[in-house]
Coordinates of C-alpha atoms in Angstrom, one line a residue:
X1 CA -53.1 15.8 37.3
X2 CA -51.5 18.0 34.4
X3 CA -52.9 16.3 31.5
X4 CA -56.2 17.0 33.5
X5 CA -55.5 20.5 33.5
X6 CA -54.9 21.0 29.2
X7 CA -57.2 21.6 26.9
X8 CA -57.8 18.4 24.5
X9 CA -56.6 20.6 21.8
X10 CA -53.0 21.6 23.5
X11 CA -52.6 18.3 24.3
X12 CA -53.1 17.2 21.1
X13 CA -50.4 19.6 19.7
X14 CA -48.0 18.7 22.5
X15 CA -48.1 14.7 22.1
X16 CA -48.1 15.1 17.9
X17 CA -44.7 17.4 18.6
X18 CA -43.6 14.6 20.6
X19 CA -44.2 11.8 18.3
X20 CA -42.7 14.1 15.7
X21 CA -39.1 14.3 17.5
X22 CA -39.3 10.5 19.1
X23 CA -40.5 8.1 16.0
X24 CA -43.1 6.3 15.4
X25 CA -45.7 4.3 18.4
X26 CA -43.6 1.6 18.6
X27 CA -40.4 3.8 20.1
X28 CA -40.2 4.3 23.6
X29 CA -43.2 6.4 25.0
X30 CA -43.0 10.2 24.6
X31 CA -41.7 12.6 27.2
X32 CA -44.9 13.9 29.4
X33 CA -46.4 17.0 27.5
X34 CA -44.6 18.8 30.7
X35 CA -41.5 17.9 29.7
X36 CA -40.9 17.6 26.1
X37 CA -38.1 18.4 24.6
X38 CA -38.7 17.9 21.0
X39 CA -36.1 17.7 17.8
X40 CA -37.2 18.3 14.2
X41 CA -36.4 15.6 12.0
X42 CA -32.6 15.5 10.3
X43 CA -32.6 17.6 7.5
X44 CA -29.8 18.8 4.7
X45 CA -30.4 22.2 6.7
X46 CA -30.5 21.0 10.4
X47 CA -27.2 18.5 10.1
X48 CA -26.8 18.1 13.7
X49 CA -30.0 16.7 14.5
X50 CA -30.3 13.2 16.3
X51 CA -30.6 11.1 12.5
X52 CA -27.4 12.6 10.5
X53 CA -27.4 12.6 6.7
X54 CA -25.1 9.8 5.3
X55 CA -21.2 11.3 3.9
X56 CA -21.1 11.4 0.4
X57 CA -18.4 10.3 -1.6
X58 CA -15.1 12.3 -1.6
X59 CA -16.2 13.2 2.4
X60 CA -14.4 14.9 4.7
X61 CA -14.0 11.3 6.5
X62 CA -12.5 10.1 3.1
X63 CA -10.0 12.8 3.1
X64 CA -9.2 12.2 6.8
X65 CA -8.1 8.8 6.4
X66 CA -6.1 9.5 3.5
X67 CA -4.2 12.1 5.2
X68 CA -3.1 9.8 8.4
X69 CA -2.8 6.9 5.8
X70 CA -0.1 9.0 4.1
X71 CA 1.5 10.5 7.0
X72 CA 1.6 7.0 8.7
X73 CA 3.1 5.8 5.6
X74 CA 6.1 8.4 5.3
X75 CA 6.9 7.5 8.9
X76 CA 7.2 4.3 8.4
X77 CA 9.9 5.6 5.2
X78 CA 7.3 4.1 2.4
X79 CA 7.6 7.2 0.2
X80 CA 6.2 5.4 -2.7
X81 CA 2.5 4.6 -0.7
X82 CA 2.6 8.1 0.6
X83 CA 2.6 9.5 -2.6
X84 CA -0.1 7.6 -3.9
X85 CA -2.1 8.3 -0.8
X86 CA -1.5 12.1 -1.5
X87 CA -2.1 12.5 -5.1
X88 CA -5.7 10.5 -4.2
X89 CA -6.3 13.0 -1.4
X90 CA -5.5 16.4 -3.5
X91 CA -7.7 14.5 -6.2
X92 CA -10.9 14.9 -4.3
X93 CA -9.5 18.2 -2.0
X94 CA -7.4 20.2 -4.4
X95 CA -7.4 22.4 -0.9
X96 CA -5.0 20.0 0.5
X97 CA -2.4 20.3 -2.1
X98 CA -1.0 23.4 0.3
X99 CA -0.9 22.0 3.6
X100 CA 0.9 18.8 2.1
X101 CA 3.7 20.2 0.4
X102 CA 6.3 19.3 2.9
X103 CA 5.1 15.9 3.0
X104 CA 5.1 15.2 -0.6
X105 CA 8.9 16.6 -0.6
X106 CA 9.8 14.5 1.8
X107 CA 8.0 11.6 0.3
X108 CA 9.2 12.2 -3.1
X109 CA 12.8 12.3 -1.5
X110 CA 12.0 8.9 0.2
X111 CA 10.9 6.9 -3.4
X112 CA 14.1 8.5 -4.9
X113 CA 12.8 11.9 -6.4
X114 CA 15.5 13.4 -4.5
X115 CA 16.0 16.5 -6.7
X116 CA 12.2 16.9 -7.4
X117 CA 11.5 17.0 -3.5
X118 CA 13.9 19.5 -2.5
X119 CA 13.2 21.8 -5.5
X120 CA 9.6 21.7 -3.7
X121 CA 10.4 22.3 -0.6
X122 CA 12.7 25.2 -1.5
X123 CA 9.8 27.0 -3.0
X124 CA 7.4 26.5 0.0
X125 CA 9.8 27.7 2.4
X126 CA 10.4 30.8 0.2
X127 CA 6.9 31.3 -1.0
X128 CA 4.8 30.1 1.6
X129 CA 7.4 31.0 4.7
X130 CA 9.0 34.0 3.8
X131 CA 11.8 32.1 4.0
X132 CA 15.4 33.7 3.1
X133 CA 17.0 32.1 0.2
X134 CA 20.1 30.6 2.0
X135 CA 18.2 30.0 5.1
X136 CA 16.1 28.7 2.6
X137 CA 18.6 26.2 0.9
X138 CA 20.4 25.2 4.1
X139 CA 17.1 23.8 5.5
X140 CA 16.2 21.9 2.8
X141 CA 19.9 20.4 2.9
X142 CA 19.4 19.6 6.2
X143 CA 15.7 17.5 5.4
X144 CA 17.2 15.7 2.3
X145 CA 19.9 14.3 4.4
X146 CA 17.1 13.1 6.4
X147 CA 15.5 11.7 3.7
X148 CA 16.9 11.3 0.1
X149 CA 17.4 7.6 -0.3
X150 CA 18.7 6.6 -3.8
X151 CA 17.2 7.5 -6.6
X152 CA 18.8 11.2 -7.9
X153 CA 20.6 11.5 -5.2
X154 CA 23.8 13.4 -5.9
X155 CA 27.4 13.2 -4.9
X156 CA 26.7 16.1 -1.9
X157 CA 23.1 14.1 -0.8
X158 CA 24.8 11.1 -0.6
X159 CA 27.4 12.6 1.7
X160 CA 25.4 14.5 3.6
X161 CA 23.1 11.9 4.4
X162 CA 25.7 9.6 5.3
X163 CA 27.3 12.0 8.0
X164 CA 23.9 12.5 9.5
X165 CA 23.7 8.6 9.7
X166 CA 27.3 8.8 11.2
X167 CA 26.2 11.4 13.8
X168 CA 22.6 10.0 14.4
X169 CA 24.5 6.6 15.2
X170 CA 26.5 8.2 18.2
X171 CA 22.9 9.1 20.2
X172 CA 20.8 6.0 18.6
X173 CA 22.3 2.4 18.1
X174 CA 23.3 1.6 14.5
X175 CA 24.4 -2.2 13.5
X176 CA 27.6 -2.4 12.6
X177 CA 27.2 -2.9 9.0
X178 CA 25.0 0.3 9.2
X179 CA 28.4 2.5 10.4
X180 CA 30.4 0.9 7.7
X181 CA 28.4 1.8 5.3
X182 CA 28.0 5.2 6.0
X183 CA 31.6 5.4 7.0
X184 CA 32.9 4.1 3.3
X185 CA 30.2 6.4 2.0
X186 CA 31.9 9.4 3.3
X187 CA 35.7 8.1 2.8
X188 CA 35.0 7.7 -1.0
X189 CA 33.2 11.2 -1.6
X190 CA 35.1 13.4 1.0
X191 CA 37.7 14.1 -1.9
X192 CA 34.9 14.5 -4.3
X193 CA 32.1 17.0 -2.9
X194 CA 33.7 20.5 -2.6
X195 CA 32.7 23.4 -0.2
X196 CA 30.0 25.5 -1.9
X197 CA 31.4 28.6 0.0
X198 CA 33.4 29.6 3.1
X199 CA 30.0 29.3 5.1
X200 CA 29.8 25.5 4.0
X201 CA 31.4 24.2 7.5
X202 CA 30.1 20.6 7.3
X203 CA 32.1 20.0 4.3
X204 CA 35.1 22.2 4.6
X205 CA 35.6 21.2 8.0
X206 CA 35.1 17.2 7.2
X207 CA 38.8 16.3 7.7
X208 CA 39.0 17.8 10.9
X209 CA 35.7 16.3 12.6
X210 CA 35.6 13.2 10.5
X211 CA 37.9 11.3 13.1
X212 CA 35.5 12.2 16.1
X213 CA 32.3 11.4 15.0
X214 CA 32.9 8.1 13.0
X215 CA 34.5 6.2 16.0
X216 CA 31.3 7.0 18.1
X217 CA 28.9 5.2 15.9
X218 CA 31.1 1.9 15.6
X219 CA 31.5 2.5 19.7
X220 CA 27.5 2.6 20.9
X221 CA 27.2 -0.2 17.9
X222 CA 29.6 -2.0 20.4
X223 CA 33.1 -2.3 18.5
X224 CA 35.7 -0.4 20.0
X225 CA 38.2 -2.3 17.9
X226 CA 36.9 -0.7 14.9
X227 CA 36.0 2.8 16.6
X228 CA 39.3 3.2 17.6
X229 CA 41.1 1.8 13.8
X230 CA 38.6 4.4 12.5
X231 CA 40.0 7.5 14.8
X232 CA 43.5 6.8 14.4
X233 CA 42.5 6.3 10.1
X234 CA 41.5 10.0 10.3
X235 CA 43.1 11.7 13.3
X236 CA 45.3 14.9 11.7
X237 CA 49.0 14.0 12.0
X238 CA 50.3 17.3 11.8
X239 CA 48.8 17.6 15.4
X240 CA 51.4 14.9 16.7
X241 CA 54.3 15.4 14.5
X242 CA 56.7 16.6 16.9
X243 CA 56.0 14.3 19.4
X244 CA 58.2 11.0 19.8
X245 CA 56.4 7.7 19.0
X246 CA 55.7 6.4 22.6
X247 CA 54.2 10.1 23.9
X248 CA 52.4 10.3 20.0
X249 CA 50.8 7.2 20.6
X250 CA 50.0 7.9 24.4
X251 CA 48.3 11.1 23.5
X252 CA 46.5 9.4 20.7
X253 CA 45.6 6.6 23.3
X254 CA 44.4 9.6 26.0
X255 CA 42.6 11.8 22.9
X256 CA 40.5 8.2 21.7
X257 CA 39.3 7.4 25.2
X258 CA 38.2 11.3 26.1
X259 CA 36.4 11.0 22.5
X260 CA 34.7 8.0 22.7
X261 CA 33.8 7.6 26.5
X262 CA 32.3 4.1 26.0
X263 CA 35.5 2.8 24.8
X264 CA 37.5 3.6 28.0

């Protein structure tokens, strides 16, 4: 046999190297001498041995879980609990504070710190991207309309936001009272918020757009009645005006249904 064949003091070494890796007596019995494949014990040096040093506080685990805990919670448009979840993470990883700067502008944007969260996320795209300054601006338009909810929002967020709910509602079903609202939220500030230049399309162009994109949130939220009082509210009449009243109001009838398909 091979233990026949060692020395009593190689086998000696060879079983105490065993024992050392497997635990005490009592443990299942060693690898033969042939065989072993022996571990040193877990040590602050040696962390992926078998036994692993418990986390300590503040642990990569910790930081983990706060991070999907806020994400998870800015899905689910809970901007205040995000927040929280973020300043505790950057608390015990100041190394975080980076990587989270979009979401803690969208978060803050979400509890109502509208102007606080795009003045952040303005800088990371300039500092941190390289971003240009109006490409800059424009994109950080385009996320508070996503996400500015109350708050500080101003006159242009307010509108913004409520033709991205207005658009949004012609791919994705909106309730009814969901349309309206947006709907009366852009009817009240259209007057109000100004272009900022002659680049500034969404706005400048309102009027003419306005009368196509309203009617197909009320139509997939399944009232044509209302989709087609709102299109004929905002259709241009100097586009008709020197048409008699029955071919006027058979184009408009033609122009509605080609608009909003569902309503045919």
């Amino acid at each position: 046999m091979i233990r026949s064949t060692l020395r009593p003091a190689l086998w000696a070494v060879l079983l105490a190297a065993c024992d050392a890796g497997k635990g005490p007596r009592s443990s299942p019995p060693p690898c033969p001498p042939c065989q072993c494949n022996c571990t040193a014990p877990a040590t602050a040096n040696n962390p992926t041995s078998p036994v692993a040093t418990p986390a300590p506080a503040g642990s990569d685990d910790q930081a983990a879980a706060l991070l999907t805990s806020a994400n998870r919670k800015f899905a689910h448009k809970d901007g205040v609990g995000c927040l929280a979840d973020l300043d505790r993470l950057t608390a015990i990883r100041p190394v975080y504070a980076s990587s989270t700067a979009t979401t803690r502008a969208f978060c803050e944007m979400l509890s109502g710190r509208c102007q606080q969260g795009k003045a952040r996320l303005d800088r990371y795209w300039r500092d941190e991207q390289n971003m240009h300054p109006e490409r800059a601006a424009s994109s950080t338009e385009t996320m508070a309309a996503m996400y500015c909810r109350g708050g500080d929002s101003n006159d242009r967020d307010r509108l913004l936001a409520a033709l991205l709910d207005l658009n949004m509602g012609a791919t994705e079903t909106h309730t009814l009272a969901q349309c309206e609202a947006s709907y009366q939220t852009v009817r009240s500030l259209q007057a109000r918020v100004k272009p900022r230049n002659v680049d500034d399309h969404q706005v400048a162009n309102l009027r003419d757009t306005l009368y196509a994109s309203a009617p197909q949130c009320f139509a997939r939220a399944g009232d044509c009645q209302r989709a087609r009082a709102v299109f004929l509210e905002n259709f241009p009449p100097e586009r008709f005006a020197g048409l008699g009243p029955d071919i006027r109001d058979q184009s408009l009838q033609t122009t509605f249904v080609a608009i909003v398909a569902r309503c045919k």
